[in-house]
Amino acid sequence: MKLYETAMTPSCKRVNLFLKEIGGEVERVALNVREGDNLTDAFKTKSVNGKVPVLELDDGTALCESVAICRYLDEVFENDLALFGANPRECAQVEMWHRVVEFQGLYTAFQAFRNITAIYQDRENCVPEWGEESKLRVLAFLPTLDKRLAHSEHIATENFTIVDITGFIFISFAINGLGIDVFSTSPHIARWYERLATRQAFQG
Ligand SMILES: N[C@@H](CCC(=O)N[C@@H](CS)C(=O)NCC(=O)O)C(=O)O
């Protein structure tokens, strides 16, 4: 199988952290999305959403959407980490928190970044006001996450799961992409983030 990626982008970093955690190795195909490598007809036939990452299987099936890719990798690389949850309650908590962190956090942060910076104005209509509003929504979501982490060592369950990976990518992006000083207002996020950063898979 082949992973089409632009390694520096948040969605590809998310899949890469997941792969490192489960100890999986796949062949890589490097694309430059800033240069529009994902806009070609050849790539669009592989990717339903036209974005990276895409995992192409040996039978030609192409999977886009990072969470779908992680689900597949989790099944094919045997591991006992239960990153999608270990029992019905945990699986539901992972699903619940993953949707919350993606929709209110990561996806909203993407909207903020894309619309404020107009980085992809060659391929989409950018609305600066929507970007600013999205940034405010990211700021408004941080207390929810901080409150959760005041009472729980990890976001979704008592164990490390894929939601912590997504949350880590979201917080990194809020800090580095949107210039939000997350740690000064969210001490529990700061503590959780610093602990995650010491994990083996999060090095380098
Ligand atoms: N929901 C998608 C988001 C993918 C995404 O937004 N990919 C970005 C890089 S982080 C991309 O391909 N950007 C180039 C473009 O939008 O043309 C996922 O989780 O895979």
CSV table of C-alpha atoms and ligand atoms in Angstrom, one decimal:
chain,number,residue,atom,x,y,z
A,1,MET,CA,0.0,0.0,0.0
A,2,LYS,CA,1.0,3.6,-0.6
A,3,LEU,CA,0.4,6.7,1.5
A,4,TYR,CA,0.1,9.9,-0.5
A,5,GLU,CA,1.0,12.7,1.8
A,6,THR,CA,2.4,16.2,2.3
A,7,ALA,CA,4.2,15.3,5.5
A,8,MET,CA,4.2,18.8,7.0
A,9,THR,CA,0.4,19.2,6.9
A,10,PRO,CA,-1.7,18.6,10.0
A,11,SER,CA,-3.8,15.8,8.6
A,12,CYS,CA,-0.8,13.9,7.4
A,13,LYS,CA,1.0,14.4,10.7
A,14,ARG,CA,-2.1,12.9,12.4
A,15,VAL,CA,-1.8,9.7,10.3
A,16,ASN,CA,1.9,9.6,10.9
A,17,LEU,CA,1.6,9.9,14.6
A,18,PHE,CA,-1.0,7.1,14.5
A,19,LEU,CA,1.3,4.9,12.4
A,20,LYS,CA,4.2,5.5,14.8
A,21,GLU,CA,2.1,4.6,17.8
A,22,ILE,CA,1.1,1.2,16.3
A,23,GLY,CA,4.5,0.6,14.8
A,24,GLY,CA,3.3,0.4,11.1
A,25,GLU,CA,5.4,1.2,8.1
A,26,VAL,CA,4.0,2.0,4.6
A,27,GLU,CA,5.5,3.2,1.3
A,28,ARG,CA,5.2,7.0,1.0
A,29,VAL,CA,4.5,9.2,-2.1
A,30,ALA,CA,5.3,12.8,-1.4
A,31,LEU,CA,3.0,15.4,-2.8
A,32,ASN,CA,3.2,19.2,-2.5
A,33,VAL,CA,-0.3,20.5,-2.0
A,34,ARG,CA,0.8,24.1,-1.9
A,35,GLU,CA,2.0,23.6,-5.5
A,36,GLY,CA,-1.3,21.9,-6.4
A,37,ASP,CA,-0.1,18.3,-6.7
A,38,ASN,CA,-3.5,17.3,-5.3
A,39,LEU,CA,-5.4,19.2,-8.0
A,40,THR,CA,-4.5,17.0,-10.9
A,41,ASP,CA,-7.1,14.7,-12.6
A,42,ALA,CA,-4.9,11.7,-11.7
A,43,PHE,CA,-5.0,12.5,-8.0
A,44,LYS,CA,-8.7,13.4,-8.0
A,45,THR,CA,-9.6,10.0,-9.3
A,46,LYS,CA,-7.9,8.6,-6.2
A,47,SER,CA,-9.2,11.1,-3.6
A,48,VAL,CA,-12.9,11.6,-3.1
A,49,ASN,CA,-12.2,14.8,-1.1
A,50,GLY,CA,-9.3,15.9,-3.3
A,51,LYS,CA,-7.0,16.2,-0.3
A,52,VAL,CA,-4.1,14.5,1.4
A,53,PRO,CA,-3.7,12.0,3.0
A,54,VAL,CA,-4.8,9.2,0.7
A,55,LEU,CA,-4.0,5.6,1.4
A,56,GLU,CA,-4.0,3.4,-1.8
A,57,LEU,CA,-4.3,-0.3,-1.1
A,58,ASP,CA,-2.7,-3.0,-3.2
A,59,ASP,CA,-6.1,-3.9,-4.7
A,60,GLY,CA,-6.4,-0.3,-6.0
A,61,THR,CA,-8.9,0.9,-3.4
A,62,ALA,CA,-8.1,4.5,-2.4
A,63,LEU,CA,-9.0,5.8,1.1
A,64,CYS,CA,-9.1,9.4,2.0
A,65,GLU,CA,-10.0,11.0,5.3
A,66,SER,CA,-7.4,10.5,8.0
A,67,VAL,CA,-9.7,8.8,10.5
A,68,ALA,CA,-10.8,6.2,7.9
A,69,ILE,CA,-7.1,5.6,7.0
A,70,CYS,CA,-6.2,5.2,10.7
A,71,ARG,CA,-9.1,2.7,11.1
A,72,TYR,CA,-7.7,0.6,8.3
A,73,LEU,CA,-4.1,0.8,9.5
A,74,ASP,CA,-5.3,-0.2,13.0
A,75,GLU,CA,-6.8,-3.3,11.6
A,76,VAL,CA,-3.9,-4.4,9.4
A,77,PHE,CA,-1.0,-3.6,11.8
A,78,GLU,CA,-1.6,-5.9,14.7
A,79,ASN,CA,-1.4,-4.0,18.0
A,80,ASP,CA,-2.9,-4.0,21.5
A,81,LEU,CA,-3.2,-0.2,22.0
A,82,ALA,CA,-7.0,-0.1,21.4
A,83,LEU,CA,-6.7,3.5,20.0
A,84,PHE,CA,-10.3,3.4,18.9
A,85,GLY,CA,-11.4,2.1,22.3
A,86,ALA,CA,-11.3,-1.3,24.1
A,87,ASN,CA,-15.0,-1.9,24.9
A,88,PRO,CA,-18.4,-0.6,23.8
A,89,ARG,CA,-18.3,2.3,26.3
A,90,GLU,CA,-14.8,3.4,25.3
A,91,CYS,CA,-15.6,3.0,21.6
A,92,ALA,CA,-18.6,5.3,22.0
A,93,GLN,CA,-16.6,7.8,24.1
A,94,VAL,CA,-13.8,7.8,21.4
A,95,GLU,CA,-16.4,8.5,18.7
A,96,MET,CA,-18.1,11.2,20.7
A,97,TRP,CA,-15.0,13.1,21.7
A,98,HIS,CA,-13.4,12.6,18.2
A,99,ARG,CA,-16.3,14.3,16.6
A,100,VAL,CA,-16.3,17.1,19.1
A,101,VAL,CA,-12.6,17.7,18.8
A,102,GLU,CA,-12.6,17.5,15.0
A,103,PHE,CA,-15.7,19.6,14.4
A,104,GLN,CA,-15.3,22.3,17.1
A,105,GLY,CA,-11.5,22.2,17.2
A,106,LEU,CA,-9.4,20.9,14.2
A,107,TYR,CA,-11.9,21.5,11.4
A,108,THR,CA,-12.8,25.0,12.7
A,109,ALA,CA,-9.1,25.8,13.1
A,110,PHE,CA,-8.6,24.8,9.4
A,111,GLN,CA,-11.4,27.1,8.4
A,112,ALA,CA,-9.8,29.9,10.4
A,113,PHE,CA,-6.4,29.4,8.8
A,114,ARG,CA,-7.5,28.9,5.3
A,115,ASN,CA,-9.9,31.9,5.2
A,116,ILE,CA,-7.6,34.3,7.1
A,117,THR,CA,-4.4,33.5,5.2
A,118,ALA,CA,-6.1,32.8,1.9
A,119,ILE,CA,-3.4,30.2,1.4
A,120,TYR,CA,-5.6,28.2,-1.1
A,121,GLN,CA,-7.1,31.1,-2.9
A,122,ASP,CA,-6.1,29.5,-6.2
A,123,ARG,CA,-8.7,26.8,-5.5
A,124,GLU,CA,-11.4,28.2,-3.1
A,125,ASN,CA,-13.2,31.4,-2.3
A,126,CYS,CA,-11.7,32.8,0.9
A,127,VAL,CA,-13.8,34.8,3.3
A,128,PRO,CA,-11.7,36.6,5.8
A,129,GLU,CA,-14.7,37.3,8.1
A,130,TRP,CA,-15.5,33.6,8.2
A,131,GLY,CA,-11.8,33.0,9.1
A,132,GLU,CA,-12.0,35.5,12.0
A,133,GLU,CA,-15.3,34.0,13.2
A,134,SER,CA,-13.8,30.5,13.1
A,135,LYS,CA,-10.8,31.6,15.1
A,136,LEU,CA,-13.2,33.0,17.8
A,137,ARG,CA,-15.0,29.6,17.8
A,138,VAL,CA,-11.7,27.9,18.3
A,139,LEU,CA,-11.1,30.2,21.3
A,140,ALA,CA,-14.6,29.5,22.6
A,141,PHE,CA,-14.0,25.7,22.4
A,142,LEU,CA,-10.7,25.7,24.4
A,143,PRO,CA,-12.4,25.9,27.8
A,144,THR,CA,-14.5,22.8,27.0
A,145,LEU,CA,-11.3,20.8,26.3
A,146,ASP,CA,-9.5,22.4,29.3
A,147,LYS,CA,-12.3,21.4,31.6
A,148,ARG,CA,-12.3,17.8,30.4
A,149,LEU,CA,-8.6,17.5,30.9
A,150,ALA,CA,-8.9,18.9,34.4
A,151,HIS,CA,-10.8,15.7,35.3
A,152,SER,CA,-9.3,13.2,32.9
A,153,GLU,CA,-5.8,12.3,32.0
A,154,HIS,CA,-6.8,11.8,28.4
A,155,ILE,CA,-9.5,13.3,26.2
A,156,ALA,CA,-11.9,10.4,25.5
A,157,THR,CA,-11.3,7.7,28.1
A,158,GLU,CA,-8.8,7.0,30.9
A,159,ASN,CA,-6.5,5.7,28.2
A,160,PHE,CA,-4.5,7.2,25.4
A,161,THR,CA,-6.6,7.0,22.1
A,162,ILE,CA,-6.7,8.5,18.6
A,163,VAL,CA,-8.6,11.5,20.1
A,164,ASP,CA,-5.4,12.5,21.9
A,165,ILE,CA,-3.6,12.4,18.6
A,166,THR,CA,-6.2,14.5,17.0
A,167,GLY,CA,-6.3,16.9,20.0
A,168,PHE,CA,-2.5,17.2,19.9
A,169,ILE,CA,-2.6,18.1,16.2
A,170,PHE,CA,-5.4,20.6,16.9
A,171,ILE,CA,-3.5,22.3,19.7
A,172,SER,CA,-0.3,22.5,17.8
A,173,PHE,CA,-2.1,24.0,14.9
A,174,ALA,CA,-4.0,26.5,17.1
A,175,ILE,CA,-0.6,27.6,18.5
A,176,ASN,CA,1.6,27.5,15.4
A,177,GLY,CA,-1.0,28.2,12.6
A,178,LEU,CA,-3.3,30.6,14.3
A,179,GLY,CA,-1.0,32.2,16.9
A,180,ILE,CA,-3.3,31.4,19.8
A,181,ASP,CA,-1.5,31.4,23.2
A,182,VAL,CA,-3.3,28.3,24.3
A,183,PHE,CA,-1.2,27.5,27.3
A,184,SER,CA,-1.6,30.8,29.1
A,185,THR,CA,-5.4,30.3,29.3
A,186,SER,CA,-5.7,26.5,29.5
A,187,PRO,CA,-3.4,25.0,32.2
A,188,HIS,CA,-4.9,21.5,31.9
A,189,ILE,CA,-4.5,21.4,28.1
A,190,ALA,CA,-0.9,22.6,28.7
A,191,ARG,CA,-0.2,19.7,31.2
A,192,TRP,CA,-1.8,17.1,28.9
A,193,TYR,CA,0.1,18.4,25.8
A,194,GLU,CA,3.5,18.4,27.5
A,195,ARG,CA,2.9,14.9,28.7
A,196,LEU,CA,2.0,13.7,25.2
A,197,ALA,CA,5.0,15.4,23.7
A,198,THR,CA,7.2,13.0,25.7
A,199,ARG,CA,5.8,9.9,24.1
A,200,GLN,CA,8.2,8.0,21.8
A,201,ALA,CA,6.0,8.4,18.8
A,202,PHE,CA,5.8,12.2,19.2
A,203,GLN,CA,9.6,12.7,19.0
A,204,GLY,CA,11.0,14.3,15.9
B,1,LIG,N1,-10.8,15.8,6.7
B,1,LIG,C1,-9.6,15.6,5.9
B,1,LIG,C2,-8.9,16.9,5.8
B,1,LIG,C3,-7.7,16.8,4.8
B,1,LIG,C4,-7.1,18.1,4.6
B,1,LIG,O1,-7.7,19.2,4.9
B,1,LIG,N2,-5.9,18.0,3.9
B,1,LIG,C5,-5.2,19.3,3.6
B,1,LIG,C6,-3.8,19.2,4.3
B,1,LIG,S1,-4.0,19.2,6.1
B,1,LIG,C7,-5.0,19.4,2.1
B,1,LIG,O2,-5.0,18.4,1.4
B,1,LIG,N3,-5.0,20.7,1.7
B,1,LIG,C8,-4.8,21.0,0.3
B,1,LIG,C9,-6.1,21.5,-0.3
B,1,LIG,O3,-7.1,21.7,0.4
B,1,LIG,O4,-6.1,21.7,-1.6
B,1,LIG,C10,-8.8,14.5,6.6
B,1,LIG,O5,-8.9,14.3,7.8
B,1,LIG,O6,-8.1,13.8,5.9
